[in-house]
Amino acid sequence: MEKLAIHGGRPVRKEKLYYGHQLIEDDDIQSVIKILQGDYLTCGPNVKNMETDLVNYTGAKYAVAVSNGTAALHCACLAAGIGPGDEVITTPITFAASSNCVLYCGATPIFADIDPETYTIDPLSIEKHITHRTKAIVAVDFTGQAVKIKEIKKICNKYKLIFIEDAAHSIGTKYDGKMVGNLADMTCFSFHPVKTITSGEGGAVLTNNKELHRKLVLAHTHGITHDEELMEDSHHEGPWYYEEVALGYNYRITDFQAALFRSQLQKIGRFINRRKEIVKRYEEAFKAIPEIILQKEIQESDTCRHLYIIRLDLEKLKCTRRQFFDAMSEENIQCQIHYIPVYWFPYYRHLGYEKGLCPNAEDVYRGIMSIPLYPKMTDQDVEDVIHAVKKVVEYYR
């Protein structure tokens, strides 16, 4: 499709702004260098320190650091005992990993619809999709806003389901005054570079359940243990002895990634505050524009936004979303779309999923667009984004 440059007004900014970007500072770099110059690059003490930091930050009892957020979700499904014949309910407005983790276990993802105002999974839709095969719920804190945890917990208790919170977007968010990470049966974090804090790649699973923690540890380390309490053979040849007691995976994180994470975690308060400042400025700027629909938040969620989404009212704009997207790009504001409904992908279609499963999700998807949000943005960057949005809206009004 041909791009349209919209002329007029102040000059277009010179440097491109992307929807997300890491903020790496000198102390982050030095923390990694220190590990690289030390004895352990992987399987060392710094990973345990990372897990301790996560426990201290969230209040959860246990944390297992893993190689990425997808690995976290897979390990959570394995620990939940999800397997062939089981169904797991999740949302279609998410990255594919939220449902792929179910397929990895041979189970079936079931897509519940979203709340059309908050864009998170709707508990009423969850309950409508429960069958005797339902084993768990993977609920996604979309954009960083916590899902309706009380309602979902009530459903899980009623039907004896495992509650897995996909918190890839929401480290630093609180629900009813409690940190995300300490609320579901298992909570999965991602530390990808566009998230609030990063370890390059990396993730973690948090839980308050000792047995789930044991299974998570085995799932991410080949099912291999050095723990004598878990071993089946009483005769040990020596200190090198270990046993594989389950089928697991190599989902370990490295010590230098853990070092980067630990350095970033010390700054999370500053990063959260800056994200909230930017969100507040966006809300003030866009709330009176009738062509822009803003995501609503539930009262219980004190949200650290990973993404800031505007939803275009295409009935009021004389353009397509692609035209709006391209016009923003011409202003050097590179937006993104989060997300294509998962079951629209060819792989899922080949499994038998069809369009039309979740009408709210599909309707919301057609108008959403993520605009830049990250702590490295200056006040001028923020104003440039606002100016570009208003300029494009005015042009297509």
XYZ file of C-alpha atoms in Angstrom:
397
model
C 0.000 0.000 0.000
C 1.347 3.422 -0.908
C 2.514 5.525 2.009
C 1.086 9.005 2.429
C 3.234 11.830 3.714
C 1.145 14.456 5.492
C 2.726 17.864 5.085
C 2.203 21.021 7.038
C 2.861 22.158 10.587
C 6.217 21.861 12.342
C 9.014 19.800 10.742
C 9.020 16.015 11.100
C 11.389 14.828 13.849
C 14.759 13.616 12.539
C 15.180 10.393 14.505
C 12.703 7.546 14.469
C 10.934 6.609 17.683
C 9.985 2.954 18.110
C 7.123 1.592 20.188
C 9.509 0.144 22.785
C 13.194 0.205 23.657
C 15.475 -0.915 26.475
C 17.311 1.531 28.721
C 20.808 0.180 29.445
C 23.106 2.328 31.567
C 26.770 2.119 32.526
C 26.160 0.254 35.776
C 24.154 -2.377 33.864
C 27.080 -2.874 31.514
C 29.570 -3.096 34.368
C 27.452 -5.710 36.155
C 27.621 -7.941 33.084
C 31.347 -7.353 32.581
C 31.993 -8.396 36.185
C 30.366 -11.770 35.539
C 32.137 -12.222 32.212
C 35.448 -11.716 33.999
C 34.540 -14.146 36.786
C 34.343 -17.915 37.109
C 30.715 -18.611 36.178
C 28.984 -17.728 32.945
C 26.089 -20.104 33.584
C 24.834 -22.415 36.357
C 26.486 -20.103 38.874
C 25.369 -18.317 42.047
C 24.078 -15.186 40.340
C 21.001 -16.985 39.009
C 20.063 -17.943 42.566
C 20.604 -14.324 43.561
C 18.249 -13.266 40.773
C 15.599 -15.650 42.072
C 16.033 -14.270 45.595
C 15.654 -10.727 44.280
C 12.399 -11.677 42.562
C 11.063 -13.268 45.738
C 11.975 -10.179 47.748
C 10.433 -7.819 45.198
C 7.133 -9.623 44.674
C 6.599 -11.325 48.024
C 6.207 -14.749 46.390
C 7.758 -17.715 48.205
C 9.588 -19.226 45.239
C 11.032 -18.078 41.923
C 12.592 -20.058 39.086
C 14.576 -18.020 36.557
C 14.447 -19.335 32.991
C 15.737 -18.506 29.519
C 12.712 -16.514 28.288
C 9.037 -15.826 28.888
C 7.919 -18.627 26.592
C 9.989 -21.108 28.586
C 8.328 -19.759 31.740
C 4.876 -20.495 30.318
C 5.897 -23.960 29.132
C 7.368 -24.835 32.529
C 4.206 -23.602 34.244
C 2.058 -25.835 32.030
C 4.349 -28.802 32.733
C 4.210 -28.161 36.476
C 0.410 -27.943 36.255
C 0.369 -31.444 34.743
C -1.275 -30.291 31.521
C -1.277 -33.000 28.859
C -3.171 -34.643 25.995
C -6.941 -34.473 26.420
C -6.780 -31.356 28.612
C -8.113 -27.932 27.691
C -6.641 -24.624 28.827
C -8.557 -21.356 28.508
C -6.673 -18.251 27.423
C -7.096 -15.006 25.488
C -6.586 -14.450 21.745
C -5.226 -10.906 22.193
C -1.720 -11.860 23.227
C 1.577 -13.066 21.853
C 1.323 -16.610 20.497
C 3.351 -18.070 23.389
C 0.355 -17.758 25.734
C -1.423 -20.513 23.832
C 1.543 -22.257 22.194
C 2.648 -23.393 25.651
C -0.560 -25.419 25.845
C 0.127 -27.052 22.476
C 3.652 -27.938 23.598
C 2.041 -30.163 26.234
C -0.297 -31.860 23.763
C -3.356 -30.068 25.175
C -5.934 -27.821 23.489
C -6.072 -24.017 23.843
C -9.590 -22.637 24.223
C -9.997 -18.946 23.490
C -12.283 -16.882 25.714
C -13.290 -13.393 24.625
C -11.992 -10.137 26.086
C -13.633 -7.230 27.835
C -14.059 -4.668 25.027
C -13.027 -1.796 27.329
C -10.044 -3.213 29.247
C -8.880 -5.650 26.501
C -8.108 -8.332 29.104
C -9.797 -11.738 29.294
C -13.432 -11.601 30.403
C -14.205 -13.870 33.401
C -17.775 -14.337 32.154
C -16.445 -15.679 28.864
C -13.987 -17.914 30.739
C -16.778 -19.595 32.660
C -18.818 -20.148 29.498
C -15.938 -22.144 28.002
C -15.282 -24.475 30.940
C -15.840 -28.194 30.298
C -14.914 -31.375 32.133
C -11.609 -31.264 30.204
C -10.584 -27.814 31.433
C -7.373 -28.019 33.457
C -6.115 -24.448 33.762
C -6.523 -20.791 32.828
C -3.709 -18.739 31.301
C -4.795 -15.130 31.844
C -2.699 -12.364 30.296
C -2.053 -8.994 31.943
C -2.378 -7.268 28.583
C -0.378 -3.997 28.281
C 0.562 -4.366 31.971
C -2.928 -4.075 33.431
C -3.720 -6.874 35.867
C -6.546 -9.188 34.878
C -9.596 -9.486 37.144
C -7.743 -11.706 39.582
C -10.468 -12.045 42.213
C -13.030 -13.211 39.672
C -10.610 -15.618 37.998
C -9.513 -17.084 41.334
C -13.151 -17.653 42.229
C -13.672 -19.542 38.966
C -10.519 -21.602 39.527
C -11.593 -22.518 43.049
C -15.090 -23.434 41.866
C -13.892 -25.764 39.104
C -10.559 -26.839 40.694
C -8.430 -25.243 37.970
C -4.819 -24.049 37.984
C -4.467 -20.265 37.589
C -1.422 -19.320 35.488
C -0.954 -15.566 35.214
C 0.912 -14.566 32.070
C 2.530 -11.457 33.500
C 4.987 -10.930 30.652
C 3.761 -7.314 30.474
C 3.177 -6.564 34.126
C 6.186 -6.739 36.420
C 5.778 -3.777 38.747
C 1.982 -3.767 38.552
C -0.015 -4.135 41.755
C -3.462 -5.630 42.215
C -5.347 -4.566 45.341
C -2.050 -3.350 46.752
C -0.221 -6.664 46.191
C 2.533 -7.174 43.677
C 1.828 -9.222 40.579
C 3.883 -12.369 41.047
C 2.323 -13.217 44.385
C -1.317 -13.741 43.393
C -1.851 -16.674 41.014
C -0.891 -20.340 41.392
C 1.990 -19.547 39.039
C 3.034 -16.213 37.538
C 5.183 -16.007 34.401
C 7.406 -13.006 33.668
C 9.331 -12.025 30.550
C 12.453 -9.858 30.536
C 12.664 -9.230 26.796
C 14.272 -5.863 25.885
C 10.969 -4.046 25.310
C 9.630 -4.998 28.741
C 9.852 -2.756 31.825
C 13.196 -4.292 32.827
C 15.345 -6.637 30.782
C 17.918 -9.378 30.985
C 18.290 -9.457 27.192
C 16.162 -12.545 26.911
C 15.013 -14.188 30.103
C 11.976 -14.954 32.200
C 10.828 -16.427 35.477
C 8.018 -18.402 37.092
C 6.897 -17.477 40.601
C 4.733 -19.514 42.949
C 3.811 -19.900 46.608
C 3.354 -23.654 46.249
C 6.311 -25.840 47.278
C 5.310 -28.801 45.101
C 4.804 -26.622 42.024
C 8.214 -25.079 42.678
C 9.823 -28.525 42.749
C 8.236 -29.373 39.410
C 9.279 -26.040 37.898
C 12.897 -26.607 38.912
C 12.919 -30.025 37.260
C 11.115 -28.769 34.142
C 13.778 -26.160 33.364
C 16.867 -28.319 34.074
C 16.368 -31.492 32.010
C 14.464 -33.115 34.883
C 17.865 -33.626 36.510
C 18.442 -33.231 40.240
C 21.306 -33.317 42.725
C 18.824 -33.228 45.603
C 19.100 -36.500 47.547
C 15.494 -36.168 48.735
C 14.329 -36.444 45.137
C 16.633 -39.263 44.079
C 15.329 -42.848 43.846
C 18.609 -44.748 44.260
C 20.069 -44.815 47.744
C 23.593 -45.734 46.608
C 25.573 -42.732 45.438
C 28.953 -43.221 43.814
C 30.240 -39.781 44.708
C 29.607 -36.013 44.704
C 29.290 -36.057 40.912
C 26.191 -38.239 41.091
C 22.839 -36.937 39.859
C 19.609 -38.429 38.567
C 17.098 -37.610 35.879
C 13.778 -38.095 37.650
C 11.510 -36.410 35.084
C 11.601 -35.347 31.445
C 12.643 -31.717 31.431
C 14.177 -29.102 29.145
C 17.227 -26.882 29.015
C 15.544 -23.598 29.914
C 18.323 -22.217 32.107
C 19.262 -18.553 32.122
C 22.922 -17.477 32.168
C 24.690 -15.724 35.020
C 25.488 -12.659 32.934
C 21.825 -12.303 31.960
C 20.956 -12.608 35.642
C 23.467 -9.862 36.389
C 21.804 -7.532 33.899
C 18.400 -8.327 35.389
C 19.579 -7.668 38.951
C 21.008 -4.313 37.938
C 17.806 -3.382 36.099
C 15.605 -4.451 39.021
C 17.305 -1.859 41.226
C 15.930 0.813 38.863
C 12.442 -0.547 38.420
C 10.884 2.138 40.599
C 12.349 4.872 38.396
C 11.309 3.056 35.230
C 7.765 2.572 36.514
C 7.449 6.227 37.495
C 8.613 7.389 34.070
C 6.201 5.065 32.283
C 3.369 6.389 34.450
C 4.353 9.993 33.662
C 4.218 9.296 29.934
C 0.896 7.458 30.213
C -0.586 10.365 32.169
C 0.517 12.822 29.490
C -0.943 10.635 26.747
C -4.236 10.286 28.606
C -4.496 14.052 28.997
C -3.720 14.630 25.334
C -5.991 11.998 23.800
C -9.036 11.831 26.076
C -10.848 14.650 24.255
C -10.212 13.296 20.734
C -13.408 11.518 19.624
C -11.583 9.473 16.991
C -9.345 7.884 19.649
C -10.659 5.278 22.096
C -8.531 4.742 25.202
C -8.063 1.491 27.075
C -9.878 1.544 30.407
C -8.424 0.192 33.632
C -10.036 -1.639 36.501
C -9.861 0.097 39.865
C -7.882 -2.728 41.470
C -4.953 -2.464 39.059
C -2.149 -0.037 39.857
C -0.653 -0.517 36.432
C 2.854 -0.215 35.111
C 2.124 -0.052 31.386
C 4.349 -2.090 29.103
C 2.378 -0.897 26.070
C 0.306 2.182 25.393
C -2.468 1.459 22.930
C -4.705 3.866 21.104
C -7.751 2.435 19.411
C -8.820 4.176 16.237
C -12.518 4.741 15.708
C -12.411 3.960 12.001
C -16.046 4.936 11.559
C -15.051 8.526 12.376
C -11.783 8.558 10.415
C -11.573 8.689 6.648
C -8.711 6.200 6.478
C -7.724 2.615 7.106
C -5.551 1.601 10.021
C -2.727 0.921 7.554
C -2.949 4.478 6.242
C -2.827 5.837 9.789
C 0.099 3.534 10.618
C 2.030 4.631 7.531
C 1.307 8.300 8.187
C 2.717 7.940 11.704
C 5.796 6.276 10.244
C 6.252 9.219 7.899
C 6.303 11.390 11.030
C 9.146 9.122 12.270
C 6.895 7.551 14.886
C 7.113 3.782 14.377
C 4.039 2.159 15.877
C 3.187 -1.536 16.221
C 0.074 -3.680 16.483
C -0.481 -5.821 19.601
C -1.841 -8.346 18.790
C -3.283 -10.274 15.862
C -5.820 -12.730 17.344
C -3.806 -15.915 17.838
C -6.343 -18.233 16.233
C -6.189 -16.218 12.994
C -2.708 -17.590 12.274
C -2.436 -20.278 9.564
C -1.048 -22.833 12.021
C -4.118 -22.474 14.220
C -6.471 -22.476 11.242
C -4.941 -25.805 10.215
C -5.826 -27.089 13.690
C -9.462 -26.221 13.056
C -9.820 -22.767 14.639
C -11.901 -20.264 12.675
C -12.445 -16.532 12.658
C -15.436 -15.356 14.640
C -14.629 -17.225 17.875
C -14.182 -14.051 19.939
C -16.132 -11.103 18.468
C -14.939 -8.533 21.005
C -11.298 -9.446 20.465
C -11.635 -9.272 16.693
C -13.420 -5.926 16.821
C -10.831 -4.427 19.167
C -7.958 -5.802 17.083
C -9.100 -3.961 13.954
C -8.504 -0.562 15.524
C -5.643 -0.907 18.002
C -2.182 0.554 17.571
C 0.709 0.731 20.047
C 2.529 4.045 20.220
C 5.976 4.630 21.792
C 6.296 4.066 25.542
C 9.600 3.511 27.320
C 11.643 5.270 30.038
C 14.340 6.504 27.676
C 11.841 8.838 25.983
C 12.357 12.524 26.670
C 9.520 14.964 27.263
C 10.092 16.207 23.719
C 9.784 12.663 22.381
C 6.435 12.353 24.135
C 5.231 15.651 22.712
C 6.363 14.593 19.237
C 4.221 11.458 19.494
C 1.209 13.465 20.648
C 1.709 16.001 17.881
C 1.936 13.249 15.259
C -1.226 11.499 16.459
C -3.178 14.757 16.469
C -1.807 15.747 13.077
C -2.789 12.468 11.455
C -6.216 12.471 13.107
C -6.843 16.013 11.895
C -5.819 15.101 8.374
C -8.146 12.113 8.187
C -11.004 13.665 10.161
